[in-house]
Tab-separated table of C-alpha atoms in Angstrom:
chain	number	residue	atom	x	y	z
A	250	MET	CA	-44.457	-31.510	-13.049
A	251	ASP	CA	-44.563	-30.718	-9.326
A	252	GLU	CA	-42.176	-28.019	-7.912
A	253	ALA	CA	-39.951	-25.830	-10.202
A	254	LEU	CA	-37.286	-23.506	-9.232
A	255	LEU	CA	-36.453	-20.177	-10.838
A	256	ILE	CA	-33.101	-18.732	-10.083
A	257	VAL	CA	-33.462	-14.833	-10.433
A	258	ALA	CA	-30.364	-12.806	-11.185
A	259	HIS	CA	-30.011	-9.102	-11.769
A	260	GLY	CA	-29.008	-9.255	-15.466
A	261	SER	CA	-26.130	-7.449	-17.148
A	262	ARG	CA	-25.310	-5.754	-20.266
A	263	ARG	CA	-22.434	-8.216	-20.539
A	264	THR	CA	-23.583	-11.406	-22.288
A	265	ALA	CA	-20.700	-13.247	-20.583
A	266	SER	CA	-22.265	-12.382	-17.091
A	267	ASN	CA	-25.767	-13.541	-18.125
A	268	ASP	CA	-24.241	-16.791	-19.556
A	269	GLU	CA	-22.441	-17.457	-16.175
A	270	VAL	CA	-25.938	-17.408	-14.618
A	271	ARG	CA	-27.255	-19.739	-17.266
A	272	ALA	CA	-24.285	-22.146	-16.842
A	273	LEU	CA	-24.815	-22.021	-13.034
A	274	THR	CA	-28.425	-22.846	-13.560
A	275	ALA	CA	-27.512	-25.901	-15.691
A	276	ARG	CA	-25.181	-27.038	-12.785
A	277	VAL	CA	-28.054	-26.462	-10.306
A	278	ARG	CA	-30.310	-28.638	-12.626
A	279	GLU	CA	-27.851	-31.464	-12.664
A	280	THR	CA	-27.223	-31.224	-8.950
A	281	ALA	CA	-30.910	-31.086	-7.999
A	282	GLY	CA	-31.635	-34.693	-8.865
A	283	GLY	CA	-35.371	-35.166	-8.225
A	284	ARG	CA	-35.577	-32.247	-5.836
A	285	PHE	CA	-37.096	-29.881	-8.536
A	286	ALA	CA	-38.947	-30.921	-11.582
A	287	ALA	CA	-37.442	-28.044	-13.561
A	288	VAL	CA	-34.728	-25.423	-12.863
A	289	GLU	CA	-34.605	-22.212	-14.972
A	290	CYS	CA	-33.228	-18.865	-14.538
A	291	ALA	CA	-34.793	-15.212	-15.207
A	292	PHE	CA	-33.311	-11.782	-14.904
A	293	LEU	CA	-34.709	-8.696	-13.243
A	294	GLU	CA	-33.443	-6.464	-16.110
A	295	LEU	CA	-31.155	-6.177	-19.009
A	296	ALA	CA	-31.423	-9.908	-20.073
A	297	GLU	CA	-34.191	-12.456	-21.012
A	298	PRO	CA	-36.252	-14.013	-19.856
A	299	SER	CA	-37.889	-11.590	-17.387
A	300	ILE	CA	-39.186	-12.745	-14.049
A	301	PRO	CA	-42.854	-12.861	-15.318
A	302	ALA	CA	-41.810	-14.460	-18.559
A	303	GLY	CA	-39.724	-17.174	-16.646
A	304	LEU	CA	-42.612	-17.963	-14.304
A	305	GLU	CA	-45.182	-18.137	-17.148
A	306	ALA	CA	-42.964	-20.602	-18.983
A	307	LEU	CA	-42.655	-22.771	-16.066
A	308	ILE	CA	-46.436	-22.728	-15.518
A	309	ALA	CA	-47.044	-23.464	-19.224
A	310	ARG	CA	-44.757	-26.586	-18.778
A	311	GLY	CA	-46.910	-27.844	-15.992
A	312	ALA	CA	-45.352	-26.556	-12.787
A	313	ARG	CA	-47.772	-26.766	-9.839
A	314	ARG	CA	-45.598	-24.801	-7.458
A	315	ILE	CA	-42.594	-22.516	-7.982
A	316	ARG	CA	-39.719	-21.600	-5.791
A	317	VAL	CA	-37.926	-18.324	-6.640
A	318	MET	CA	-34.354	-18.119	-5.598
A	319	PRO	CA	-32.811	-14.514	-5.656
A	320	TYR	CA	-29.180	-14.832	-6.750
A	321	PHE	CA	-28.283	-11.612	-4.899
A	322	LEU	CA	-25.646	-10.868	-2.292
A	323	ALA	CA	-27.463	-8.015	-0.485
A	324	ALA	CA	-30.988	-7.124	0.586
A	325	GLY	CA	-31.371	-3.955	-1.462
A	326	ARG	CA	-34.456	-2.691	-3.211
A	327	HIS	CA	-34.255	-5.385	-5.873
A	328	VAL	CA	-34.572	-8.105	-3.349
A	329	ALA	CA	-36.924	-6.373	-1.026
A	330	GLU	CA	-39.184	-4.797	-3.537
A	331	ASP	CA	-38.649	-5.427	-7.072
A	332	ILE	CA	-38.523	-9.196	-7.189
A	333	PRO	CA	-41.642	-9.546	-4.984
A	334	ALA	CA	-43.597	-7.073	-7.165
A	335	GLU	CA	-42.675	-8.963	-10.336
A	336	VAL	CA	-43.792	-12.230	-8.673
A	337	ASP	CA	-47.031	-10.699	-7.309
A	338	ALA	CA	-48.147	-9.911	-10.796
A	339	VAL	CA	-47.917	-13.535	-11.738
A	340	ARG	CA	-49.488	-14.744	-8.602
A	341	ALA	CA	-52.454	-12.548	-9.346
A	342	ALA	CA	-52.804	-14.252	-12.746
A	343	HIS	CA	-52.305	-17.689	-11.330
A	344	PRO	CA	-53.860	-17.875	-7.843
A	345	ASP	CA	-53.823	-21.634	-7.911
A	346	ILE	CA	-50.043	-21.831	-8.280
A	347	PRO	CA	-48.109	-21.295	-5.093
A	348	ILE	CA	-44.976	-19.194	-5.666
A	349	THR	CA	-42.636	-18.773	-2.768
A	350	ILE	CA	-39.494	-16.627	-2.557
A	351	SER	CA	-36.430	-18.031	-0.758
A	352	PRO	CA	-33.991	-15.916	1.182
A	353	TYR	CA	-31.442	-14.376	-1.060
A	354	LEU	CA	-28.017	-15.948	-1.627
A	355	GLY	CA	-26.167	-13.574	0.736
A	356	ARG	CA	-28.213	-14.791	3.682
A	357	SER	CA	-26.777	-18.211	3.455
A	358	ALA	CA	-25.298	-19.474	6.627
A	359	GLN	CA	-22.658	-21.404	4.631
A	360	MET	CA	-21.321	-18.083	3.048
A	361	ALA	CA	-18.447	-17.536	5.534
A	362	GLY	CA	-17.135	-21.068	4.953
A	363	LEU	CA	-17.519	-20.759	1.164
A	364	LEU	CA	-15.476	-17.534	1.240
A	365	LEU	CA	-12.719	-19.114	3.168
A	366	ASP	CA	-12.600	-22.103	0.674
A	367	MET	CA	-12.513	-19.694	-2.185
A	368	ALA	CA	-9.614	-17.726	-0.601
A	369	ALA	CA	-7.640	-20.929	-0.346
A	370	THR	CA	-8.136	-21.571	-4.108
A	371	HIS	CA	-4.796	-20.085	-4.974
A	372	ASP	CA	-2.991	-22.065	-2.400
A	373	THR	CA	-2.544	-24.978	-4.686
A	374	ALA	CA	-0.228	-24.731	-7.762
A	375	PRO	CA	-2.030	-25.011	-11.193
A	376	ALA	CA	-2.562	-28.625	-11.891
A	377	ALA	CA	0.211	-30.097	-14.239
A	378	VAL	CA	-1.221	-31.513	-17.364
B	10	MET	CA	1.066	-11.404	11.530
B	11	ASP	CA	1.513	-13.667	8.638
B	12	GLU	CA	-1.216	-13.699	5.967
B	13	ALA	CA	-4.323	-11.417	6.094
B	14	LEU	CA	-7.522	-11.762	4.247
B	15	LEU	CA	-9.357	-8.736	2.740
B	16	ILE	CA	-12.902	-9.345	1.536
B	17	VAL	CA	-13.790	-6.804	-1.163
B	18	ALA	CA	-17.407	-5.922	-1.797
B	19	HIS	CA	-18.833	-3.518	-4.225
B	20	GLY	CA	-20.264	-1.197	-1.578
B	21	SER	CA	-23.754	0.350	-1.517
B	22	ARG	CA	-25.548	3.646	-0.686
B	23	ARG	CA	-27.478	1.587	1.750
B	24	THR	CA	-25.736	1.329	5.054
B	25	ALA	CA	-27.526	-1.976	5.837
B	26	SER	CA	-25.963	-3.637	2.887
B	27	ASN	CA	-22.486	-2.444	3.841
B	28	ASP	CA	-23.223	-3.696	7.337
B	29	GLU	CA	-24.114	-7.108	5.967
B	30	VAL	CA	-20.724	-7.338	4.402
B	31	ARG	CA	-19.147	-6.303	7.807
B	32	ALA	CA	-21.244	-8.998	9.732
B	33	LEU	CA	-20.135	-11.662	7.151
B	34	THR	CA	-16.499	-10.439	7.629
B	35	ALA	CA	-16.949	-10.997	11.280
B	36	ARG	CA	-18.278	-14.529	10.694
B	37	VAL	CA	-15.425	-15.356	8.341
B	38	ARG	CA	-12.922	-14.136	10.992
B	39	GLU	CA	-14.523	-16.443	13.608
B	40	THR	CA	-14.641	-19.397	11.145
B	41	ALA	CA	-11.050	-18.823	9.848
B	42	GLY	CA	-9.471	-20.053	13.122
B	43	GLY	CA	-5.843	-19.796	12.498
B	44	ARG	CA	-6.088	-19.824	8.755
B	45	PHE	CA	-5.665	-15.985	8.561
B	46	ALA	CA	-4.044	-13.695	11.132
B	47	ALA	CA	-6.543	-10.971	10.164
B	48	VAL	CA	-9.757	-10.766	8.193
B	49	GLU	CA	-11.122	-7.409	7.221
B	50	CYS	CA	-13.344	-5.957	4.527
B	51	ALA	CA	-13.006	-3.152	2.076
B	52	PHE	CA	-15.402	-1.575	-0.606
B	53	LEU	CA	-14.684	-0.761	-4.227
B	54	GLU	CA	-16.993	2.384	-4.024
B	55	LEU	CA	-19.609	4.088	-1.954
B	56	ALA	CA	-18.358	2.694	1.450
B	57	GLU	CA	-15.256	2.805	3.610
B	58	PRO	CA	-12.706	1.674	3.813
B	59	SER	CA	-11.582	1.696	0.292
B	60	ILE	CA	-9.505	-1.126	-1.155
B	61	PRO	CA	-6.135	0.739	-0.888
B	62	ALA	CA	-7.080	1.930	2.715
B	63	GLY	CA	-7.983	-1.648	3.652
B	64	LEU	CA	-4.790	-3.033	2.297
B	65	GLU	CA	-2.637	-0.209	3.912
B	66	ALA	CA	-4.347	-0.842	7.337
B	67	LEU	CA	-3.488	-4.579	7.142
B	68	ILE	CA	0.102	-3.701	6.228
B	69	ALA	CA	0.355	-1.252	9.112
B	70	ARG	CA	-0.754	-4.010	11.506
B	71	GLY	CA	1.995	-6.204	10.288
B	72	ALA	CA	0.538	-8.424	7.580
B	73	ARG	CA	3.369	-10.010	5.494
B	74	ARG	CA	1.038	-11.394	2.811
B	75	ILE	CA	-2.486	-10.460	1.878
B	76	ARG	CA	-5.165	-12.388	0.187
B	77	VAL	CA	-7.914	-10.396	-1.599
B	78	MET	CA	-11.310	-12.156	-1.939
B	79	PRO	CA	-13.683	-10.457	-4.309
B	80	TYR	CA	-17.266	-10.761	-2.924
B	81	PHE	CA	-18.922	-10.511	-6.339
B	82	LEU	CA	-21.137	-12.933	-8.303
B	83	ALA	CA	-20.128	-12.124	-11.856
B	84	ALA	CA	-16.760	-11.421	-13.708
B	85	GLY	CA	-17.707	-7.809	-14.777
B	86	ARG	CA	-15.384	-4.916	-15.059
B	87	HIS	CA	-15.158	-4.548	-11.356
B	88	VAL	CA	-13.691	-7.942	-10.897
B	89	ALA	CA	-11.611	-8.026	-14.098
B	90	GLU	CA	-10.271	-4.492	-14.055
B	91	ASP	CA	-11.158	-2.269	-11.189
B	92	ILE	CA	-10.211	-4.436	-8.367
B	93	PRO	CA	-6.808	-5.466	-9.832
B	94	ALA	CA	-6.003	-1.828	-10.568
B	95	GLU	CA	-6.607	-0.708	-7.024
B	96	VAL	CA	-4.512	-3.586	-5.826
B	97	ASP	CA	-1.759	-2.855	-8.179
B	98	ALA	CA	-1.503	0.668	-6.780
B	99	VAL	CA	-0.730	-0.769	-3.283
B	100	ARG	CA	1.637	-3.389	-4.712
B	101	ALA	CA	3.715	-0.652	-6.309
B	102	ALA	CA	3.963	0.994	-2.833
B	103	HIS	CA	4.814	-2.251	-1.011
B	104	PRO	CA	6.713	-4.537	-3.361
B	105	ASP	CA	7.788	-6.698	-0.395
B	106	ILE	CA	4.158	-7.633	0.430
B	107	PRO	CA	2.640	-10.341	-1.903
B	108	ILE	CA	-0.879	-9.479	-2.558
B	109	THR	CA	-2.973	-12.146	-4.403
B	110	ILE	CA	-6.375	-12.005	-5.713
B	111	SER	CA	-8.550	-15.128	-5.321
B	112	PRO	CA	-11.281	-16.096	-7.702
B	113	TYR	CA	-14.482	-14.164	-7.235
B	114	LEU	CA	-17.223	-15.737	-5.223
B	115	GLY	CA	-19.511	-16.595	-8.203
B	116	ARG	CA	-16.854	-18.936	-9.467
B	117	SER	CA	-17.213	-21.315	-6.503
B	118	ALA	CA	-17.732	-24.950	-7.459
B	119	GLN	CA	-19.950	-25.090	-4.353
B	120	MET	CA	-22.400	-22.442	-5.625
B	121	ALA	CA	-24.960	-25.008	-7.157
B	122	GLY	CA	-25.204	-26.860	-4.030
B	123	LEU	CA	-25.452	-23.740	-1.849
B	124	LEU	CA	-28.325	-22.380	-4.049
B	125	LEU	CA	-30.195	-25.618	-3.640
B	126	ASP	CA	-29.744	-25.560	0.154
B	127	MET	CA	-31.045	-21.977	0.126
B	128	ALA	CA	-34.021	-22.946	-2.016
B	129	ALA	CA	-34.940	-25.429	0.620
B	130	THR	CA	-34.888	-22.984	3.378
B	131	HIS	CA	-38.623	-22.337	3.358
B	132	ASP	CA	-39.424	-25.947	3.392
B	133	THR	CA	-39.158	-26.122	7.217
B	134	ALA	CA	-41.751	-24.230	9.147
B	135	PRO	CA	-40.498	-21.332	11.319
B	136	ALA	CA	-39.036	-22.679	14.690
B	137	ALA	CA	-41.464	-22.781	17.561
B	138	VAL	CA	-39.968	-20.802	20.469
């Protein structure tokens, strides 16, 4: 396995919210094609796997490099400090595995267009079946 | 003014996070072209304006219809209950102004592709100046 992607979400007490992240991860896996050898998710808190557990599982499966993608809208303490700290602990244990952290979701240059697309969603009547 | 768009974020104690939402709102306004006559943001808590204040300001400026776009990743209590409750209060005061709530951001069918694009952001070296 070459490069793996770990999508990191905050985690919620609501199982449904965590399952939304898992379903999104499955869609990313399907969409990725050959871009990533594996696509998994992990949670900063309140849900499993943790970030270290998610990274270790990818390494155990043979990942040679890992990209961490923070599924966060704002650059708060979680993005600026907590996620890097969790990643650093795994880096120290696996100095031969490069682990890079992508910009968090809210930084996407495509976000404005995506919001406008979402705002238009109600313009169409529900599909007749 | 015809239809206005109100982007609703959670709000943060961090001024920088709220300013990120305001900057995004400005980008949406530029991107919208003639799609919306006005594009503003409001916050569920911890920042101003509140959702009712944001809606009232748009109505005072002449909005005849308002679209509310929840800038949230998961369908938690905020999306399912709190935002609709705040909107309902303004609907009751202005029964002649249709206010619709779009699906929240995390529901976007484009999210998987956007995450993959963000994950690739570090692939390119920083631009030489």
